[in-house]
mmCIF file of N, CA and C in Angstrom:
data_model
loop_
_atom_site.group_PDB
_atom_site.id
_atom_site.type_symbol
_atom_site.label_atom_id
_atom_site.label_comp_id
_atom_site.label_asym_id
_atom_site.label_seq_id
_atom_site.Cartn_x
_atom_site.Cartn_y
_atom_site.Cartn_z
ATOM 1 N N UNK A 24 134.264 103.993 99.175
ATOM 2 C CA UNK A 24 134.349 103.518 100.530
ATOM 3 C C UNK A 24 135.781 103.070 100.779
ATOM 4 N N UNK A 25 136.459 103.299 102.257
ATOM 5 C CA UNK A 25 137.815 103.416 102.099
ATOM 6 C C UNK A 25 137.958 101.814 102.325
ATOM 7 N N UNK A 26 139.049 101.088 102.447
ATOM 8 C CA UNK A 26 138.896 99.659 102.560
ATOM 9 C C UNK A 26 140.485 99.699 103.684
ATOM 10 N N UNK A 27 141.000 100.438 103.394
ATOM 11 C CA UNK A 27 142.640 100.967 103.574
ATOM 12 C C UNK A 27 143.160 101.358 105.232
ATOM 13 N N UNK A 28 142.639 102.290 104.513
ATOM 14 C CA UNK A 28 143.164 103.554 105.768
ATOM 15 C C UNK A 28 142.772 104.590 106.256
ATOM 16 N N UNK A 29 142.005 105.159 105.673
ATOM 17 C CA UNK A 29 141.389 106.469 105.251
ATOM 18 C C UNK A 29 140.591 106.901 107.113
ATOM 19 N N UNK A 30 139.619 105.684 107.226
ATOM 20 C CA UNK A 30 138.526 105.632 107.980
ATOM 21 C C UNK A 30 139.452 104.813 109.242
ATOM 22 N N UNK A 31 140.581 104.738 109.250
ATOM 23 C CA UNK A 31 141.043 103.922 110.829
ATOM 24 C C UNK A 31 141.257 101.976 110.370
ATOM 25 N N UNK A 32 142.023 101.444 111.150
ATOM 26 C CA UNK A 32 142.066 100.560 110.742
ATOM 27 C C UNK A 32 140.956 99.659 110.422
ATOM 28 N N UNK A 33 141.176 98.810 109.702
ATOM 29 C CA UNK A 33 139.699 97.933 109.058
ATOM 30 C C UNK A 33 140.332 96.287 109.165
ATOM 31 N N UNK A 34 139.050 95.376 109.435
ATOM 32 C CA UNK A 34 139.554 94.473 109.359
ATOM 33 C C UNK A 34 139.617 93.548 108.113
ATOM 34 N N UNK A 35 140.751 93.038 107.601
ATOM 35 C CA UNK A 35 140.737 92.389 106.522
ATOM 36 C C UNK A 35 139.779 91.409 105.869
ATOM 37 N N UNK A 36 138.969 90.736 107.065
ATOM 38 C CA UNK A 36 138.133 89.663 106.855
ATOM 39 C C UNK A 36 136.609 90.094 106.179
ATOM 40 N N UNK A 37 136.333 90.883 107.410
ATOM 41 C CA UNK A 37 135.291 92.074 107.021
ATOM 42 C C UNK A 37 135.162 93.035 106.054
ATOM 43 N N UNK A 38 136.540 93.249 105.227
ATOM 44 C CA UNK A 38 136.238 94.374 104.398
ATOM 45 C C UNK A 38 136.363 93.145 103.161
ATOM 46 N N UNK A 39 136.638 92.404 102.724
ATOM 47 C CA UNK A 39 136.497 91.054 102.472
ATOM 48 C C UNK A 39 135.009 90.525 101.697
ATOM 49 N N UNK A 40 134.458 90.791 103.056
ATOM 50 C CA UNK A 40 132.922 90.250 103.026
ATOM 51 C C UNK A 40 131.920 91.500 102.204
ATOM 52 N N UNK A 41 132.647 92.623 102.930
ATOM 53 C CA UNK A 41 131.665 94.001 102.191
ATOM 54 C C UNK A 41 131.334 94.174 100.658
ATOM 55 N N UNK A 42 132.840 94.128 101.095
ATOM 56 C CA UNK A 42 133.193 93.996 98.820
ATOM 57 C C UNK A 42 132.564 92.694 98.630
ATOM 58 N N UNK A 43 132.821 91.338 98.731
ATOM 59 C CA UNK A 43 131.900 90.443 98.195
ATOM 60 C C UNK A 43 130.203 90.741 98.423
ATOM 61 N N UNK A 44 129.628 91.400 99.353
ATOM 62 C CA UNK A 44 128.615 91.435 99.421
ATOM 63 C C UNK A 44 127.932 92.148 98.550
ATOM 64 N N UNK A 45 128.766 93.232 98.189
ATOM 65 C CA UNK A 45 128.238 94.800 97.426
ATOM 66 C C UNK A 45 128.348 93.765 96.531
ATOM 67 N N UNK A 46 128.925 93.202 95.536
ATOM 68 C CA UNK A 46 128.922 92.450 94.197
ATOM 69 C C UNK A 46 127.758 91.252 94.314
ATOM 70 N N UNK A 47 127.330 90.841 95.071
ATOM 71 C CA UNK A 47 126.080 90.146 94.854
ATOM 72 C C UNK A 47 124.888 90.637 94.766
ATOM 73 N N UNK A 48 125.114 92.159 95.682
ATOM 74 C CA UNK A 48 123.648 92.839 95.623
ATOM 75 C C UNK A 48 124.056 93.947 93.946
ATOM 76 N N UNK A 49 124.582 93.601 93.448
ATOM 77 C CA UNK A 49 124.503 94.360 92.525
ATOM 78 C C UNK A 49 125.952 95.523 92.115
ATOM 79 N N UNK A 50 126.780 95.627 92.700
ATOM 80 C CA UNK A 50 128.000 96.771 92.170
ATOM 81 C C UNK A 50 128.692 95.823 91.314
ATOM 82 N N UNK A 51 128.864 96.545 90.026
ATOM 83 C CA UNK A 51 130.025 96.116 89.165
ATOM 84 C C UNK A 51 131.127 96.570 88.997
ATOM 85 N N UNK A 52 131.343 97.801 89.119
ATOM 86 C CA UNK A 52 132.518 98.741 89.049
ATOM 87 C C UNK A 52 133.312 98.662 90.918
ATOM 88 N N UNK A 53 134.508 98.712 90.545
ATOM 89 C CA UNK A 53 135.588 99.107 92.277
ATOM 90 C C UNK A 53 136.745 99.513 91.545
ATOM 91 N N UNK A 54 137.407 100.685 92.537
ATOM 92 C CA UNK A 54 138.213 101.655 92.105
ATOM 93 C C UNK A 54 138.985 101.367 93.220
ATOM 94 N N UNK A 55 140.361 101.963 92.770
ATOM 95 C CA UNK A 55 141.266 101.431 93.680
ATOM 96 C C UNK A 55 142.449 102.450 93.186
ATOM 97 N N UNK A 56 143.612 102.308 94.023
ATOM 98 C CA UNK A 56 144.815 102.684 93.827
ATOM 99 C C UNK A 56 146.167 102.517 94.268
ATOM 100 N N UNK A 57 147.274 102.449 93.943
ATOM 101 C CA UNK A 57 148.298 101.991 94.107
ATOM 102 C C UNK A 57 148.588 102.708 95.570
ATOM 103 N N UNK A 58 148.613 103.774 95.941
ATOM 104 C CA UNK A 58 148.429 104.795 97.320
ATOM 105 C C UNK A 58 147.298 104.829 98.269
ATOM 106 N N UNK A 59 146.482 103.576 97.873
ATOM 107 C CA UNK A 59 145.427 103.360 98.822
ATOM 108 C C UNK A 59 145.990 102.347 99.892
ATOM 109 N N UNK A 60 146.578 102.831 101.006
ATOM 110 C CA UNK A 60 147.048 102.245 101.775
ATOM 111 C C UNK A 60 148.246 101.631 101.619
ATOM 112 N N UNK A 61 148.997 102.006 100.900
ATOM 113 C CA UNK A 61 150.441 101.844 100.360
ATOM 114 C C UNK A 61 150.310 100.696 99.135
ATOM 115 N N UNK A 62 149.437 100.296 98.877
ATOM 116 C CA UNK A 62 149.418 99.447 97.971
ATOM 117 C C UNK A 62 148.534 98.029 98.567
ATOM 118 N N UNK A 63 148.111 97.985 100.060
ATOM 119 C CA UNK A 63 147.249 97.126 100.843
ATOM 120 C C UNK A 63 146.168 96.921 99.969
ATOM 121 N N UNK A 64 145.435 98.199 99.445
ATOM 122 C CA UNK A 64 143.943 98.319 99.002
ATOM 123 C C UNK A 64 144.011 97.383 97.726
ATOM 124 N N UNK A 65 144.726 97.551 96.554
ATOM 125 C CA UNK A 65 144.903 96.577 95.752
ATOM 126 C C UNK A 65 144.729 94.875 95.865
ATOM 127 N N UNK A 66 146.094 95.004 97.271
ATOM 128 C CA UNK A 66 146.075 93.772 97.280
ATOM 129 C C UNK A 66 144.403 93.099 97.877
ATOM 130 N N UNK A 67 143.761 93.902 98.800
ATOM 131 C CA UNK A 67 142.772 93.606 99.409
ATOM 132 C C UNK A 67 141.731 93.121 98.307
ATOM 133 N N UNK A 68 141.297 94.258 97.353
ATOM 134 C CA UNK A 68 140.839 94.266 96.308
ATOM 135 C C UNK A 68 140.615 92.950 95.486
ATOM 136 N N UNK A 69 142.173 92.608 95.426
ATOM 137 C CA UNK A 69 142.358 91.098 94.739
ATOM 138 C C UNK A 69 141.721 90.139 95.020
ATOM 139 N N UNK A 70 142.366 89.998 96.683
ATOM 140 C CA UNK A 70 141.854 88.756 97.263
ATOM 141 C C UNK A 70 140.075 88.973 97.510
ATOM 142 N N UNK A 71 139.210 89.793 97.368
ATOM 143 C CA UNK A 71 138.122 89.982 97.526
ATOM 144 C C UNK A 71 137.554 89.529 96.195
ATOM 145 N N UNK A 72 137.914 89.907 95.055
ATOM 146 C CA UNK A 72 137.609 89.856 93.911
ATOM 147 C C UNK A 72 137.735 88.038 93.037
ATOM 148 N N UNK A 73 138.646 87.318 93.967
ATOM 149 C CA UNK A 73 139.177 86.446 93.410
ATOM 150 C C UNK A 73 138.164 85.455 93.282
ATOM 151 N N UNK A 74 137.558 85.164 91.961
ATOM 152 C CA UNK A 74 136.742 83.964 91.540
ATOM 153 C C UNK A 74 135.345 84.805 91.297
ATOM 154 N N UNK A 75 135.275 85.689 91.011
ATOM 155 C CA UNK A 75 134.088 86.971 90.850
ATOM 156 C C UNK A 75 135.099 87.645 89.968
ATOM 157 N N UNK A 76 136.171 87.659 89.716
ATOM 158 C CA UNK A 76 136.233 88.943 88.633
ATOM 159 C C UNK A 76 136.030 88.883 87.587
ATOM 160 N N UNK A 77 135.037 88.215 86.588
ATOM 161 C CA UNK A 77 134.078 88.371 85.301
ATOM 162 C C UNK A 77 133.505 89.527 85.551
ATOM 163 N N UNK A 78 132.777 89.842 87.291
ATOM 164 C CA UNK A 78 131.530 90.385 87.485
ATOM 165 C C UNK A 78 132.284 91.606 87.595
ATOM 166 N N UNK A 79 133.026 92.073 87.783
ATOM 167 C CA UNK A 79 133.622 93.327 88.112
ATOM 168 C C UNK A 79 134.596 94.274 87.025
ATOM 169 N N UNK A 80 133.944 95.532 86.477
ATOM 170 C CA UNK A 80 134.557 96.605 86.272
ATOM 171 C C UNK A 80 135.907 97.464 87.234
ATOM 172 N N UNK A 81 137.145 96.749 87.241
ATOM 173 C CA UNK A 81 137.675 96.942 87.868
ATOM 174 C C UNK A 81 138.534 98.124 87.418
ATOM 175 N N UNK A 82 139.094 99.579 88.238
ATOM 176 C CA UNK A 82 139.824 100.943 87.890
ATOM 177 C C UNK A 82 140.717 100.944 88.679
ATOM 178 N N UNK A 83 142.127 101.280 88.291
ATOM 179 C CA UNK A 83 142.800 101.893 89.386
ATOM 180 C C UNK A 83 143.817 102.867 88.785
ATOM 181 N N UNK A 84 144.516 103.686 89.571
ATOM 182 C CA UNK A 84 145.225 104.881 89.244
ATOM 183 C C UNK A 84 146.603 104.997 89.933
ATOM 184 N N UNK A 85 148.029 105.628 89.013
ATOM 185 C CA UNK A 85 148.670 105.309 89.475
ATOM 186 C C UNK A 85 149.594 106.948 89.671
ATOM 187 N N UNK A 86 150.580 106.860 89.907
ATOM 188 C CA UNK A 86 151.517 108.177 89.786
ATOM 189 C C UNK A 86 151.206 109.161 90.901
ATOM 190 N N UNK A 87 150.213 109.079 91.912
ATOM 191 C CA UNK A 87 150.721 109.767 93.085
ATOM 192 C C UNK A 87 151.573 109.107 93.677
ATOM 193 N N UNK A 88 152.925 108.912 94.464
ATOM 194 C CA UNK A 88 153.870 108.786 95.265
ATOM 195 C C UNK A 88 153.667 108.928 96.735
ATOM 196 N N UNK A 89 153.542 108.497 97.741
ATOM 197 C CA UNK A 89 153.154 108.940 98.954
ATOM 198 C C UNK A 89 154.851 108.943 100.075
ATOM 199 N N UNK A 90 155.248 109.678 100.559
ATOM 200 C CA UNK A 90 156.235 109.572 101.742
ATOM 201 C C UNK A 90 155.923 109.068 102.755
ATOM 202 N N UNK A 91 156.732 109.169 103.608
ATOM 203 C CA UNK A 91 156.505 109.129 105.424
ATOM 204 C C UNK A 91 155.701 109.860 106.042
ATOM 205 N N UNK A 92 155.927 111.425 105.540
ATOM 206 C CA UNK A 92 155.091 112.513 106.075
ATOM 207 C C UNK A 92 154.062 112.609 104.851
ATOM 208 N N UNK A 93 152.570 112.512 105.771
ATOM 209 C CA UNK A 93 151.499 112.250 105.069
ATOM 210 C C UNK A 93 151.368 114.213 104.089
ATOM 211 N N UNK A 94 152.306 114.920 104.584
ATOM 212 C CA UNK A 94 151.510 116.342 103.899
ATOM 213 C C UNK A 94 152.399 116.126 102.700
ATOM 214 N N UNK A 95 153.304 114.982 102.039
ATOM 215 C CA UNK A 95 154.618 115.233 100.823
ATOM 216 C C UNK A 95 153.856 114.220 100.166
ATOM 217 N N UNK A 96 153.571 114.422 98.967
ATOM 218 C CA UNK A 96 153.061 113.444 97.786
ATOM 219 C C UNK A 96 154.302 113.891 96.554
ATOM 220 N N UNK A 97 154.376 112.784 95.513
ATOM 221 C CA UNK A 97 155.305 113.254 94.459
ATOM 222 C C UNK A 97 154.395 112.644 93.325
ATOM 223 N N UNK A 98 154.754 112.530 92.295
ATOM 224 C CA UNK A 98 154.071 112.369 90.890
ATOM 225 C C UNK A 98 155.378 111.553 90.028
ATOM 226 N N UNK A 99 154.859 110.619 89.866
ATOM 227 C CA UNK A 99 155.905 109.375 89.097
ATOM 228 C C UNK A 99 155.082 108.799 88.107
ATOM 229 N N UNK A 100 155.462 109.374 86.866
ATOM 230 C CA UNK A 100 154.790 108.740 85.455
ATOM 231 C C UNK A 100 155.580 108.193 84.779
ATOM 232 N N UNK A 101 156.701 107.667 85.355
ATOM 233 C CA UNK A 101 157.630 106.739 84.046
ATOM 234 C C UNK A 101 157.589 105.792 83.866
ATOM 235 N N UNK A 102 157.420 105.087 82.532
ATOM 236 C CA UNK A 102 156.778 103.613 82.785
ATOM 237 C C UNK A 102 157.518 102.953 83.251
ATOM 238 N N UNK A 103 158.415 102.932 83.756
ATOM 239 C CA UNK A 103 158.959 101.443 84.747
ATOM 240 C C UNK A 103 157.924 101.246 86.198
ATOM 241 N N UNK A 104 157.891 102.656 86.442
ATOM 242 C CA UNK A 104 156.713 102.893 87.743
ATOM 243 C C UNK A 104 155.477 102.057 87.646
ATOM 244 N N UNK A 105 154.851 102.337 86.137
ATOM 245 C CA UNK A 105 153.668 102.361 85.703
ATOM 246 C C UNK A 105 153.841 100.714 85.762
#
């Protein structure tokens, strides 16, 4: 589920509540990524997660690159990136 960008803007408070909600009814695992919304989704992630993350299987992925123009992606695996 996008939290980001994907689906149009979202509101922070509300996507907030979703993710805390899904973790009471039961999700342990949330996936995420450094290019999920330039790096928003993470941070969102965090602050959703914060004082619950025992309960959570948390993933994220890194080394797509995103530009200005949404059709140019690059690939950055060097660990300073990482």
């Amino acid at each position: 589920m996008g939290m980001s960008e994907f689906y149009g803007q979202a509101d922070e408070a509300d996507s907030i509540r979703v993710i805390r909600t899904a973790v009471e009814k039961g999700v342990t695992m949330l996936d995420t990524a450094d290019m999920y919304g330039r790096g928003h989704n993470e941070q969102l992630v965090g602050k959703a997660i914060q004082g619950i993350r025992d309960k959570i299987v948390l993933a994220t992925k890194f080394g797509v690159v995103r530009s200005d123009d949404p059709e140019k992606r690059g690939v950055n695996g060097r660990p300073e990136y990482v």
